[in-house]
Each structure stands twice: as C-alpha cells, then as structure tokens.
Short mmCIF file of C-alpha atoms and ligand atoms in Angstrom, two decimals:
data_model
loop_
_atom_site.label_atom_id
_atom_site.label_comp_id
_atom_site.label_asym_id
_atom_site.label_seq_id
_atom_site.Cartn_x
_atom_site.Cartn_y
_atom_site.Cartn_z
CA MET A 274 2.24 -6.66 25.76
CA MET A 275 0.58 -7.40 22.45
CA SER A 276 -2.91 -8.88 22.75
CA ILE A 277 -5.80 -9.87 20.50
CA ASP A 278 -7.65 -6.72 21.61
CA ILE A 279 -4.83 -4.48 20.36
CA LEU A 280 -4.82 -6.36 17.05
CA LEU A 281 -8.60 -6.13 16.72
CA ALA A 282 -8.49 -2.40 17.43
CA LYS A 283 -5.97 -2.10 14.59
CA VAL A 284 -8.25 -3.89 12.11
CA LYS A 285 -11.53 -2.26 13.14
CA GLU A 286 -12.03 -0.75 9.67
CA TYR A 287 -12.08 -4.25 8.12
CA ASN A 288 -15.52 -5.74 7.45
CA GLU A 289 -17.29 -7.96 9.94
CA LYS A 290 -16.59 -11.25 8.13
CA GLU A 291 -12.88 -10.43 7.94
CA ILE A 292 -12.73 -9.54 11.62
CA GLU A 293 -14.46 -12.81 12.51
CA LYS A 294 -11.89 -14.71 10.45
CA VAL A 295 -9.00 -12.98 12.22
CA LYS A 296 -10.55 -13.80 15.61
CA LYS A 297 -10.97 -17.43 14.60
CA ALA A 298 -7.33 -17.65 13.44
CA TYR A 299 -6.22 -16.18 16.75
CA GLU A 300 -8.29 -18.65 18.80
CA PHE A 301 -7.02 -21.59 16.74
CA ALA A 302 -3.36 -20.49 16.98
CA GLU A 303 -3.70 -19.67 20.68
CA ARG A 304 -5.03 -23.18 21.39
CA LEU A 305 -2.28 -24.88 19.34
CA HIS A 306 0.58 -22.90 20.90
CA LYS A 307 -0.82 -23.26 24.43
CA GLY A 308 1.94 -24.08 26.92
CA GLN A 309 4.72 -22.94 24.60
CA THR A 310 6.78 -19.94 25.66
CA ARG A 311 9.28 -17.68 23.97
CA GLN A 312 12.79 -17.20 25.34
CA SER A 313 11.54 -13.94 26.88
CA GLY A 314 9.21 -16.00 29.07
CA GLU A 315 6.10 -14.65 27.33
CA PRO A 316 3.45 -17.04 25.98
CA TYR A 317 4.34 -18.02 22.42
CA ILE A 318 1.14 -16.54 20.90
CA VAL A 319 2.55 -13.05 21.52
CA HIS A 320 4.91 -13.60 18.58
CA PRO A 321 2.29 -14.46 15.91
CA LEU A 322 0.12 -11.65 17.29
CA ASN A 323 2.95 -9.19 16.73
CA VAL A 324 3.56 -10.52 13.22
CA ALA A 325 -0.14 -10.06 12.40
CA TYR A 326 0.00 -6.56 13.87
CA ILE A 327 2.94 -5.58 11.63
CA LEU A 328 0.94 -6.92 8.66
CA ALA A 329 -2.15 -4.99 9.78
CA GLU A 330 -0.05 -1.80 9.79
CA MET A 331 0.40 -2.47 6.06
CA HIS A 332 -3.38 -3.01 5.67
CA ALA A 333 -2.81 -6.66 4.70
CA ASP A 334 -5.86 -8.61 3.50
CA ALA A 335 -7.66 -10.91 5.98
CA ASP A 336 -6.14 -14.12 4.54
CA THR A 337 -2.65 -12.71 5.09
CA LEU A 338 -3.49 -11.64 8.65
CA CYS A 339 -4.75 -15.17 9.38
CA ALA A 340 -1.60 -16.62 7.87
CA GLY A 341 0.43 -14.25 10.06
CA LEU A 342 -1.32 -15.60 13.15
CA LEU A 343 -0.88 -19.20 12.01
CA HIS A 344 2.59 -18.89 10.47
CA ASP A 345 4.38 -21.06 13.08
CA THR A 346 1.67 -23.69 13.60
CA LEU A 347 2.81 -26.15 10.91
CA GLU A 348 6.36 -26.06 12.25
CA ASP A 349 5.72 -26.07 15.99
CA THR A 350 2.34 -27.77 16.54
CA ASP A 351 0.57 -30.84 15.21
CA THR A 352 -1.91 -29.20 12.84
CA THR A 353 -1.69 -29.83 9.08
CA LYS A 354 -2.02 -27.83 5.88
CA GLU A 355 -5.26 -29.73 5.16
CA GLU A 356 -6.76 -28.80 8.51
CA ILE A 357 -5.97 -25.11 7.95
CA ALA A 358 -7.44 -25.31 4.42
CA ASN A 359 -10.64 -26.84 5.82
CA LEU A 360 -10.98 -24.48 8.77
CA PHE A 361 -10.12 -21.34 6.78
CA ASN A 362 -9.48 -21.66 3.04
CA PRO A 363 -6.81 -23.00 0.66
CA GLU A 364 -5.27 -19.52 0.28
CA VAL A 365 -4.54 -19.23 4.00
CA ALA A 366 -3.15 -22.78 3.99
CA LYS A 367 -0.91 -21.97 1.02
CA LEU A 368 0.45 -18.83 2.70
CA VAL A 369 1.18 -20.65 5.97
CA ASP A 370 2.80 -23.53 4.12
CA GLY A 371 4.90 -21.07 2.07
CA ALA A 372 6.16 -19.44 5.26
CA THR A 373 7.05 -22.79 6.87
CA LYS A 374 10.54 -24.32 6.94
CA ILE A 375 11.17 -27.62 5.18
CA ARG A 376 11.71 -30.28 7.84
CA ARG A 377 15.17 -31.36 8.92
CA MET A 378 14.49 -35.04 8.24
CA ASN A 379 14.53 -34.37 4.48
CA PHE A 380 18.20 -33.34 4.55
CA SER A 381 21.59 -34.88 5.19
CA SER A 382 22.90 -31.85 7.12
CA LYS A 383 21.85 -28.67 8.85
CA SER A 384 23.48 -26.53 6.17
CA ALA A 385 21.71 -28.40 3.37
CA GLN A 386 18.45 -27.66 5.16
CA ASN A 387 19.39 -23.99 5.49
CA TYR A 388 20.21 -23.63 1.79
CA ALA A 389 16.93 -25.27 0.81
CA ASN A 390 14.96 -23.00 3.12
CA THR A 391 16.68 -19.84 1.95
CA ARG A 392 15.88 -20.85 -1.61
CA LYS A 393 12.28 -21.51 -0.62
CA ILE A 394 11.96 -18.02 0.87
CA ILE A 395 13.51 -16.26 -2.12
CA THR A 396 11.57 -18.16 -4.76
CA SER A 397 8.24 -17.80 -2.95
CA LEU A 398 8.20 -14.36 -4.61
CA THR A 399 7.31 -16.04 -7.88
CA GLU A 400 4.36 -17.88 -6.25
CA ASP A 401 2.89 -15.19 -4.06
CA VAL A 402 4.74 -12.11 -2.86
CA ARG A 403 2.57 -12.10 0.29
CA ILE A 404 4.66 -15.02 1.59
CA ILE A 405 7.77 -12.80 1.52
CA ILE A 406 5.91 -10.02 3.29
CA ILE A 407 4.82 -12.46 6.05
CA LYS A 408 8.44 -13.68 6.33
CA LEU A 409 9.64 -10.06 6.58
CA ALA A 410 7.12 -9.32 9.34
CA ASP A 411 8.19 -12.53 11.12
CA ARG A 412 11.87 -11.59 10.86
CA LEU A 413 11.19 -8.04 11.96
CA HIS A 414 9.54 -9.16 15.19
CA ASN A 415 12.25 -11.77 15.81
CA MET A 416 14.94 -9.13 15.34
CA ARG A 417 13.10 -6.72 17.65
CA THR A 418 13.21 -9.38 20.37
CA LEU A 419 16.69 -10.76 19.68
CA GLN A 420 18.05 -9.69 23.08
CA PHE A 421 16.69 -12.92 24.58
CA LYS A 422 18.81 -15.17 22.34
CA SER A 423 22.38 -16.34 22.86
CA GLU A 424 25.19 -14.21 21.48
CA PHE A 425 25.93 -16.79 18.82
CA LYS A 426 22.27 -16.84 17.67
CA GLN A 427 22.16 -13.05 17.68
CA LYS A 428 25.12 -12.77 15.31
CA GLU A 429 23.89 -15.62 13.13
CA ASN A 430 20.39 -14.13 12.74
CA ALA A 431 21.73 -10.62 12.22
CA LEU A 432 24.01 -11.81 9.43
CA GLU A 433 21.26 -13.76 7.71
CA THR A 434 18.97 -10.74 7.98
CA MET A 435 21.56 -8.52 6.31
CA GLU A 436 22.30 -11.04 3.57
CA ILE A 437 18.80 -12.20 2.67
CA PHE A 438 15.96 -10.20 4.23
CA VAL A 439 17.35 -6.68 3.83
CA PRO A 440 17.92 -7.12 0.07
CA LEU A 441 14.49 -8.73 -0.33
CA ALA A 442 12.84 -5.82 1.47
CA TYR A 443 14.76 -3.41 -0.78
CA GLN A 444 13.80 -5.25 -3.97
CA ILE A 445 10.08 -5.01 -3.21
CA GLY A 446 10.53 -1.37 -2.13
CA ALA A 447 9.66 -1.89 1.55
CA TYR A 448 12.11 0.77 2.80
CA ARG A 449 10.65 1.14 6.28
CA ILE A 450 11.15 -2.56 7.02
CA LYS A 451 14.53 -2.58 5.29
CA GLN A 452 15.87 0.28 7.38
CA GLU A 453 14.64 -1.12 10.66
CA LEU A 454 16.09 -4.56 9.84
CA GLU A 455 19.43 -2.95 8.91
CA ASP A 456 19.71 -1.06 12.18
CA LEU A 457 18.58 -3.99 14.32
CA SER A 458 21.15 -6.28 12.65
CA PHE A 459 23.95 -3.75 12.62
CA ARG A 460 23.53 -3.23 16.34
CA TYR A 461 24.40 -6.92 16.95
CA LEU A 462 27.08 -7.17 14.28
CA LYS A 463 29.08 -4.04 15.17
CA PRO A 464 27.80 -2.78 18.54
CA ASP A 465 30.66 -0.31 19.12
CA ILE A 466 30.31 1.41 15.77
CA TYR A 467 26.54 1.41 16.12
CA ASP A 468 26.71 3.24 19.46
CA HIS A 469 29.30 5.68 18.15
CA ILE A 470 27.27 6.68 15.09
CA SER A 471 24.07 6.78 17.08
CA ALA A 472 25.58 9.22 19.59
CA LYS A 473 27.01 11.42 16.83
CA ARG A 474 23.70 11.45 15.02
CA THR A 475 21.92 12.66 18.13
CA ILE A 476 24.41 15.53 18.49
CA ILE A 477 23.98 16.59 14.85
CA GLU A 478 20.20 16.35 15.16
CA ARG A 479 20.28 18.59 18.21
CA GLU A 480 22.64 21.10 16.58
CA SER A 481 20.63 21.45 13.40
CA GLU A 482 17.19 21.16 14.95
CA GLN A 483 16.42 24.88 14.94
CA CYS A 484 17.80 25.44 11.45
CA VAL A 485 15.80 22.56 10.00
CA LYS A 486 12.65 23.69 11.79
CA ASP A 487 13.05 27.23 10.43
CA MET A 488 13.45 25.88 6.89
CA LEU A 489 10.42 23.66 7.33
CA GLU A 490 8.26 26.59 8.41
CA LYS A 491 9.53 28.90 5.65
CA ILE A 492 8.90 26.30 2.95
CA HIS A 493 5.50 25.43 4.36
CA ALA A 494 4.52 29.11 4.37
CA VAL A 495 5.72 29.82 0.84
CA LEU A 496 3.91 26.75 -0.55
CA CYS A 497 0.70 27.67 1.24
CA ASP A 498 1.07 31.14 -0.22
CA LYS A 499 1.27 29.57 -3.71
CA GLN A 500 -1.83 27.51 -2.86
CA ILE A 501 0.00 24.20 -2.86
CA PRO A 502 -1.40 22.16 0.05
CA ASN A 503 1.50 20.42 1.76
CA GLU A 504 2.70 18.53 4.77
CA ILE A 505 6.40 18.56 5.68
CA LYS A 506 8.22 16.04 7.86
CA VAL A 507 11.80 15.76 9.06
CA ARG A 508 13.38 12.48 8.09
CA THR A 509 16.55 11.15 9.74
CA LYS A 510 18.84 8.72 7.97
CA ASN A 511 19.11 5.31 9.64
CA ILE A 512 22.32 4.34 11.46
CA TYR A 513 23.35 1.72 8.89
CA GLY A 514 22.74 4.18 6.03
CA ILE A 515 25.11 6.63 7.75
CA TYR A 516 27.65 3.84 8.31
CA LYS A 517 27.62 2.96 4.59
CA LYS A 518 28.36 6.58 3.66
CA ILE A 519 31.14 6.81 6.24
CA SER A 520 32.75 3.62 5.00
CA ARG A 521 32.84 5.17 1.51
CA GLY A 522 34.96 7.97 2.91
CA ASP A 523 32.36 10.62 3.81
CA LYS A 524 32.68 12.50 7.10
CA ILE A 525 29.56 12.27 9.23
CA SER A 526 29.24 16.06 9.33
CA GLU A 527 29.25 16.16 5.51
CA ILE A 528 26.37 13.74 4.91
CA HIS A 529 23.80 16.04 3.35
CA ASP A 530 20.84 13.77 3.77
CA LEU A 531 21.51 12.84 7.39
CA LEU A 532 18.53 15.06 8.03
CA SER A 533 16.21 15.81 5.18
CA LEU A 534 12.83 17.37 4.69
CA LYS A 535 10.07 15.30 3.17
CA ILE A 536 7.58 17.56 1.44
CA LEU A 537 4.29 15.77 0.77
CA VAL A 538 1.74 17.20 -1.68
CA ASP A 539 -1.53 15.98 -3.19
CA GLU A 540 -0.82 16.00 -6.94
CA ILE A 541 2.16 14.99 -9.07
CA ASP A 542 2.21 18.41 -10.76
CA ASP A 543 2.52 20.05 -7.35
CA CYS A 544 5.89 18.33 -6.82
CA TYR A 545 7.26 20.28 -9.77
CA LEU A 546 5.33 23.49 -9.04
CA ALA A 547 6.70 23.53 -5.51
CA LEU A 548 10.28 23.46 -6.77
CA ARG A 549 10.28 26.98 -8.20
CA PRO A 550 9.53 28.95 -5.01
CA ILE A 551 11.76 26.61 -2.98
CA HIS A 552 14.72 26.98 -5.35
CA ALA A 553 14.15 30.74 -5.45
CA MET A 554 14.50 30.80 -1.68
CA TYR A 555 17.29 28.23 -1.27
CA HIS A 556 19.64 27.76 -4.20
CA PRO A 557 19.92 24.18 -5.44
CA VAL A 558 23.18 22.31 -6.02
CA ASN A 559 22.55 21.66 -9.72
CA ARG A 560 24.18 18.30 -10.10
CA LYS A 561 22.38 16.88 -7.08
CA PHE A 562 18.87 17.28 -8.49
CA LYS A 563 17.19 13.94 -9.28
CA ASP A 564 13.83 13.23 -10.91
CA TYR A 565 12.75 9.80 -9.70
CA ILE A 566 9.17 10.64 -10.71
CA ALA A 567 9.88 10.57 -14.44
CA ASN A 568 12.55 7.91 -13.87
CA PRO A 569 11.33 5.76 -10.96
CA LYS A 570 13.85 3.51 -9.22
CA THR A 571 13.65 -0.14 -10.27
CA ASN A 572 11.79 -0.89 -7.00
CA MET A 573 9.15 1.73 -7.98
CA TYR A 574 10.34 4.41 -5.58
CA GLN A 575 9.25 7.83 -6.84
CA SER A 576 10.25 11.28 -5.59
CA LEU A 577 12.08 14.45 -6.56
CA HIS A 578 15.37 14.92 -4.70
CA THR A 579 17.06 18.25 -4.49
CA THR A 580 19.90 19.43 -2.28
CA VAL A 581 19.84 23.10 -1.40
CA PHE A 582 22.03 25.67 0.35
CA GLY A 583 20.07 25.92 3.57
CA LEU A 584 20.26 28.16 6.59
CA ASP A 585 23.56 28.21 8.52
CA ASP A 586 25.44 27.48 5.25
CA ARG A 587 24.40 23.86 5.51
CA LEU A 588 23.43 21.70 2.57
CA VAL A 589 20.02 20.13 3.14
CA GLN A 590 18.30 17.46 1.08
CA LEU A 591 14.64 17.94 0.21
CA GLN A 592 12.40 15.12 -1.03
CA LEU A 593 9.19 16.12 -2.81
CA ARG A 594 6.47 13.57 -3.47
CA THR A 595 2.76 12.89 -3.31
CA HIS A 596 1.15 11.15 -0.34
CA ASP A 597 0.64 8.02 -2.44
CA MET A 598 4.29 7.99 -3.52
CA ASP A 599 5.21 8.31 0.13
CA LYS A 600 3.24 5.17 0.99
CA VAL A 601 5.04 3.31 -1.80
CA ALA A 602 8.34 4.67 -0.47
CA SER A 603 7.56 3.15 2.95
CA PHE A 604 5.99 -0.19 2.08
CA GLY A 605 6.72 -0.84 -1.62
CA LEU A 606 4.61 -3.58 -3.16
CA ALA A 607 2.73 -4.02 0.12
CA THR A 608 1.17 -0.59 -0.48
CA TYR A 609 -1.28 -2.17 -2.93
CA TRP A 610 -3.18 -3.61 0.02
CA ASP A 611 -3.99 -0.04 0.92
CA ILE A 612 -4.53 1.56 -2.50
CA ASN A 613 -6.02 -1.41 -4.42
CA LYS A 614 -8.38 -2.94 -1.91
CA GLY A 615 -9.77 -6.33 -2.95
CA ARG A 616 -7.58 -6.69 -6.04
CA ALA A 617 -4.26 -6.13 -4.31
CA ARG A 618 -3.02 -9.70 -4.58
CA GLU A 619 -3.34 -9.82 -8.40
CA VAL A 620 -1.98 -6.30 -8.85
CA MET A 621 1.09 -7.07 -6.71
CA GLN A 622 1.99 -10.17 -8.70
CA GLU A 623 1.37 -8.40 -12.04
CA GLU A 624 3.49 -5.37 -11.12
CA LEU A 625 6.26 -7.62 -9.89
CA LYS A 626 6.36 -9.44 -13.24
CA SER A 627 6.07 -6.41 -15.48
CA LYS A 628 7.97 -3.64 -13.68
CA PHE A 629 10.53 -5.09 -11.26
CA GLN A 630 13.64 -5.96 -13.26
CA PHE A 631 15.09 -8.38 -10.71
CA TYR A 632 12.10 -10.68 -11.22
CA GLN A 633 13.26 -12.05 -14.59
CA SER A 634 16.79 -12.56 -13.23
CA LEU A 635 15.33 -14.52 -10.33
CA LEU A 636 13.33 -16.80 -12.65
CA GLU A 637 16.43 -17.35 -14.77
CA ILE A 638 18.70 -18.19 -11.84
CA ASN A 639 16.07 -20.52 -10.41
CA GLU A 640 15.86 -22.32 -13.74
CA VAL A 641 19.61 -22.66 -14.36
CA PHE A 642 20.92 -23.52 -10.88
CA ARG A 643 19.59 -26.82 -9.58
CA ASP A 644 21.94 -27.01 -6.58
CA ASN A 645 20.60 -24.91 -3.68
CA GLN A 646 23.97 -23.59 -2.58
CA ALA A 647 24.90 -22.54 -6.12
CA PHE A 648 21.49 -20.90 -6.51
CA ILE A 649 21.97 -18.82 -3.35
CA TYR A 650 25.52 -17.86 -4.30
CA GLN A 651 24.31 -16.61 -7.68
CA ALA A 652 21.23 -14.83 -6.25
CA LYS A 653 23.47 -12.99 -3.77
CA ASN A 654 25.87 -11.96 -6.53
CA GLU A 655 23.39 -11.06 -9.18
CA ILE A 656 20.25 -9.85 -7.40
CA PHE A 657 21.28 -8.86 -3.86
CA ALA A 658 24.73 -7.37 -4.48
CA ASP A 659 25.39 -3.77 -5.56
CA LYS A 660 23.86 -2.71 -8.84
CA VAL A 661 24.65 -0.37 -11.69
CA TYR A 662 21.94 1.67 -13.36
CA VAL A 663 22.43 2.64 -16.99
CA TYR A 664 20.28 4.27 -19.68
CA THR A 665 19.07 2.83 -22.98
CA PRO A 666 19.18 5.22 -25.98
CA LYS A 667 15.52 6.06 -25.23
CA GLY A 668 16.32 6.91 -21.62
CA ASP A 669 14.88 3.83 -19.93
CA VAL A 670 16.81 2.82 -16.84
CA MET A 671 18.29 -0.70 -16.82
CA GLU A 672 19.37 -2.42 -13.62
CA LEU A 673 22.36 -4.76 -13.84
CA PRO A 674 24.66 -6.30 -11.23
CA LYS A 675 27.86 -4.37 -10.54
CA GLY A 676 30.58 -5.63 -12.87
CA ALA A 677 28.12 -6.33 -15.70
CA THR A 678 29.45 -5.62 -19.19
CA ALA A 679 28.02 -4.32 -22.47
CA ILE A 680 27.40 -7.99 -23.32
CA ASP A 681 24.96 -8.35 -20.40
CA PHE A 682 23.20 -5.18 -21.47
CA ALA A 683 22.87 -6.39 -25.08
CA TYR A 684 21.33 -9.72 -24.09
CA LYS A 685 19.00 -7.99 -21.66
CA ILE A 686 17.68 -5.89 -24.56
CA HIS A 687 17.21 -8.89 -26.88
CA THR A 688 18.93 -12.18 -27.74
CA ASP A 689 19.40 -11.09 -31.38
CA VAL A 690 21.04 -7.86 -30.25
CA GLY A 691 23.45 -9.91 -28.15
CA ASN A 692 24.19 -12.40 -30.89
CA THR A 693 24.95 -9.74 -33.53
CA MET A 694 26.83 -7.36 -31.24
CA VAL A 695 30.25 -6.06 -32.32
CA GLY A 696 30.75 -3.29 -29.75
CA ALA A 697 28.91 -0.50 -27.99
CA ILE A 698 28.75 3.27 -27.85
CA VAL A 699 28.83 4.43 -24.25
CA ASN A 700 28.36 8.15 -23.62
CA ASP A 701 29.17 8.82 -27.33
CA ARG A 702 32.43 6.84 -27.18
CA TYR A 703 33.05 3.51 -28.92
CA VAL A 704 33.93 0.69 -26.47
CA PRO A 705 34.58 -3.06 -26.80
CA VAL A 706 31.94 -5.69 -25.93
CA ASN A 707 33.53 -6.41 -22.55
CA TYR A 708 33.31 -2.79 -21.36
CA VAL A 709 32.30 -2.76 -17.66
CA LEU A 710 29.19 -0.62 -17.20
CA GLN A 711 29.25 2.36 -14.82
CA ASN A 712 26.33 4.16 -13.17
CA ASN A 713 24.53 6.63 -15.45
CA ASP A 714 26.22 5.37 -18.64
CA ARG A 715 24.17 5.86 -21.79
CA VAL A 716 24.55 2.63 -23.71
CA LYS A 717 23.84 1.90 -27.37
CA ILE A 718 24.78 -1.52 -28.70
CA VAL A 719 26.44 -1.65 -32.11
CA THR A 720 25.32 -4.67 -34.13
CA ASP A 721 26.33 -6.14 -37.47
CA GLU A 722 24.12 -8.69 -39.23
CA LEU A 723 27.27 -10.33 -40.59
CA SER A 724 28.86 -10.68 -37.17
CA TYR A 725 30.08 -14.15 -36.23
CA GLY A 726 27.80 -14.13 -33.22
CA ALA A 727 28.69 -14.84 -29.62
CA ARG A 728 32.37 -15.83 -29.16
CA ASP A 729 33.57 -18.49 -26.74
CA SER A 730 35.28 -15.86 -24.61
CA TRP A 731 32.02 -13.94 -24.04
CA GLU A 732 30.65 -16.36 -21.49
CA ASP A 733 33.36 -15.35 -19.03
CA MET A 734 32.91 -11.66 -19.85
CA ALA A 735 29.21 -11.80 -19.03
CA LYS A 736 28.08 -11.50 -15.42
CA THR A 737 24.37 -12.34 -15.63
CA THR A 738 22.98 -15.86 -15.71
CA TYR A 739 20.71 -14.93 -18.62
CA ALA A 740 23.49 -13.66 -20.92
CA LYS A 741 25.70 -16.64 -20.07
CA ARG A 742 22.93 -19.08 -20.96
CA LYS A 743 22.16 -17.29 -24.26
CA ILE A 744 25.85 -17.38 -25.22
CA ARG A 745 26.03 -21.12 -24.44
CA GLU A 746 22.89 -21.73 -26.48
CA PHE A 747 24.32 -19.83 -29.45
CA LYS A 748 27.53 -21.87 -29.38
CA THR A 749 25.68 -25.21 -29.40
CA LYS A 750 23.42 -24.15 -32.30
MN1 MN B 211 7.78 -16.90 13.54
#
C-alpha cells in the first residue's frame, strides 16, 4: 500500500526545503481526511498519496506535489483556499482550487454541474497546464482502482475518461498516461473484446519473441560497430490501439507495429546515421518511412519511424529517437519538469501557446460559446475528434478537425487570405473553396484582391469556430 515513506523515497533527489513542504502537505491532508475511507476500505489519504506519486514519477515541482496531496481537501473537508494559501503559498492554493469541482448548489441540475466542471477542466489549460496534469494523475489512480465502484459508475467513468481525459492527454503529448487510460477504460466498456485482444496479443508476443530479440541484438551490434551508442527496447502496442486498427479492417496478425523496436540514441544526428546500416541489413518499406523529427507531430512528438522486412518474413516497425525525445514521447509537456528544472512552469505555458495548434482553437471556442453544453459539444468536435494533417506550400504541418475545408485552412493562415480566397490548389490540382481536406494534402490558397470576400454560404462550409466567426464578421462589415 502506498505510504508517505514510499513517496518520500521517490522525491529524495529534491532539495530539503521541497521535501519539507511535501511532508507538511501530507500531514495536513492526512489530518483533514482522517476517518474518511475509500470504497476499497483503505484510508482516504492513500488516494492523494498515489496521485502525488504519479506526479513525482514525472518529476513535478514541489508546489504541484503538494497540490496533488491536497487536491481533494477543498471538496471533501472543511479547509479553504485561503487556509491553503496561508499554510503553503498562493500557487499551491490556485492549483488545488483549479482541480476542485464547482459545488452542486450553484446549479439547477446534476448535468448542468457536470458540463460546468468539464468546461473548467478543459479551460484550466489556458490558466496553468499543471492543473490538467494533476487531474490526469487523479483520473489515472481512480481508473486503476475502479473495480471497487458499482457497474454503473464504472461505465460512466470509463466513458468520460475516453471522451475527455484521453484526448487531453494526447493533446499535451502524455502518451504513457493516454495509453493506460485507454486500456483501463476499454476494459470496462467492452470487457469481452478487451479479453479477446489481450489473449491474442499475448500469443503473438510469444510467437515473435525470439525473432524480435534476434533483430534487437543484431541492430544493437551493428550500431555499436559504427560507434553509435544505443539502447533498444521492445514496445508493445496497447490493447485499445490494436482495437482501433482492427475496427478499421486490419487483421491482428497484420498490424506491423503491434511489436516494435524503440532505438534510443544520444544525438539527433545519430538517429539518421543509424538508419543506413539498419536499412542495409533489413530492407525498408519505402512508403512507410516517416520523419517526425523534421516534422514533429502537433503534440511535439518526435521520432523516425521505419517499417522493415524483418526476420521470419515479418514486417517490423522501428522507432529511432534520442533519449530526450523519448521522454517527451512518454510525458509530453510534463517532460519540462525534468529537462527545464526551475523554469518548467513558464516554459510549459509558453510552448503550449506557441507550438500546440489546438491551443488557439480552444481559446476561440471558449470565447464564442457561452453555454457550457455547447462549448463541450464544439470542443469534442473540433479539438478532441479525429484530425487531418495537411501541408502549407512551405511544408509546415497544419492540424485541422476532420471534415475541415479549404476555407478553414485559408482562415487559419490569415483572415485576409480567407476573405480574398477564390479557390485552392491541392496537390497541384485546382479545387473549389469547399474542398474537404484529406491527410497529407499540400494546400495552396488561391486569392484575388478583387474577390467579393466571404459568401453567405461559406459559414456552413467551414468547420472551425474561428473561420465561422471571421466569415460572420466579414458579412456584418
Ligand atoms: Mn481525487
């Protein structure tokens, strides 16, 4: 069972003042929750301790760890934000308050309260992304211990996790949390399919174990021979990831990245240098090579992906990246706690604003939709739903919701481009303004200064909140 000693052992590299603060937060939370138990029968404090432990695994700063320990005190005990601010500091109080539900008495119905709280969680990203990370750690521990809840609660929580927390984890690049949340939820939503895929996966793992191990050793040896220091790990696709591929029509035996090799090197150049001897040994499938180092994903994931003809005539996916890229691939924005000690909080918020494309969409939706239910509907459709990724003429990757048209693209580039648009050239072919964008399209907007500007019909052709608003504004000018 989780205890303060296990948590303290985890944070022993923190400085003395920080460790003292964590201890103090524990003692305060322990006193407040005294007498409360979880459905498992354990004392309640075990839950906040686990949440803090998950945060400590991400090297969270001391304020965040304290907030993790205190995250349920405003909701379930009689302390106040002011008391936490006085005992600790205003930052800790702000984080705890951000992670706390708005009280039922402020709403006419349970569902109105739910909508307001979901909105609060999503928009806390714009205040302080650490609040989302605390909420993700909270949800992760709750999902890990969901067996003690009623069947109705299990399904309800699993669904909410899939709809809200999984996409949030993906958007900030926290793949490790995303994948665990997916599998935990999927297990409650479709238990039969979960067990079936899980059993099949074990069989395939066992069958290909030797082959994968041989490849790992051969690649390791050839890279050492070329003086490229490296560490290679076997990575297994999560159950829900396999399920998604199967529901698209793939056979489980044909999923090439069910097992893949993660090749970790020290320097970026080594990722590319390593390719030549590997491809000389195992031929690559040309069209499956992807350079996410030069073109990172919109959640900052970086890696080279190549699929090769492996031993036993199997196709095997290889992922090449540096150790730092691998940390980002596991924890996303939360990685800055580890690689930007002291300044992490500012860096996280800056990166989010400048590099993560969903951020502007979120601000826009938050501004336009006053009603909580409408806000959540739009956020699900525009930010959390499937995306398309297309190229600008310079090769920058643009993220848009699936179903977005050339109009959305034009307004995302610039309002003037949208307002003077007459058509677009997609993959060297002229298309109308309402062309629906497809993955990997190269898009160039055709403009004409003498164009009449946005037409009435465009608002319905646009999918994004931003483009729709710009079209409305043009019409009322
Ligand atoms: Mn909690």
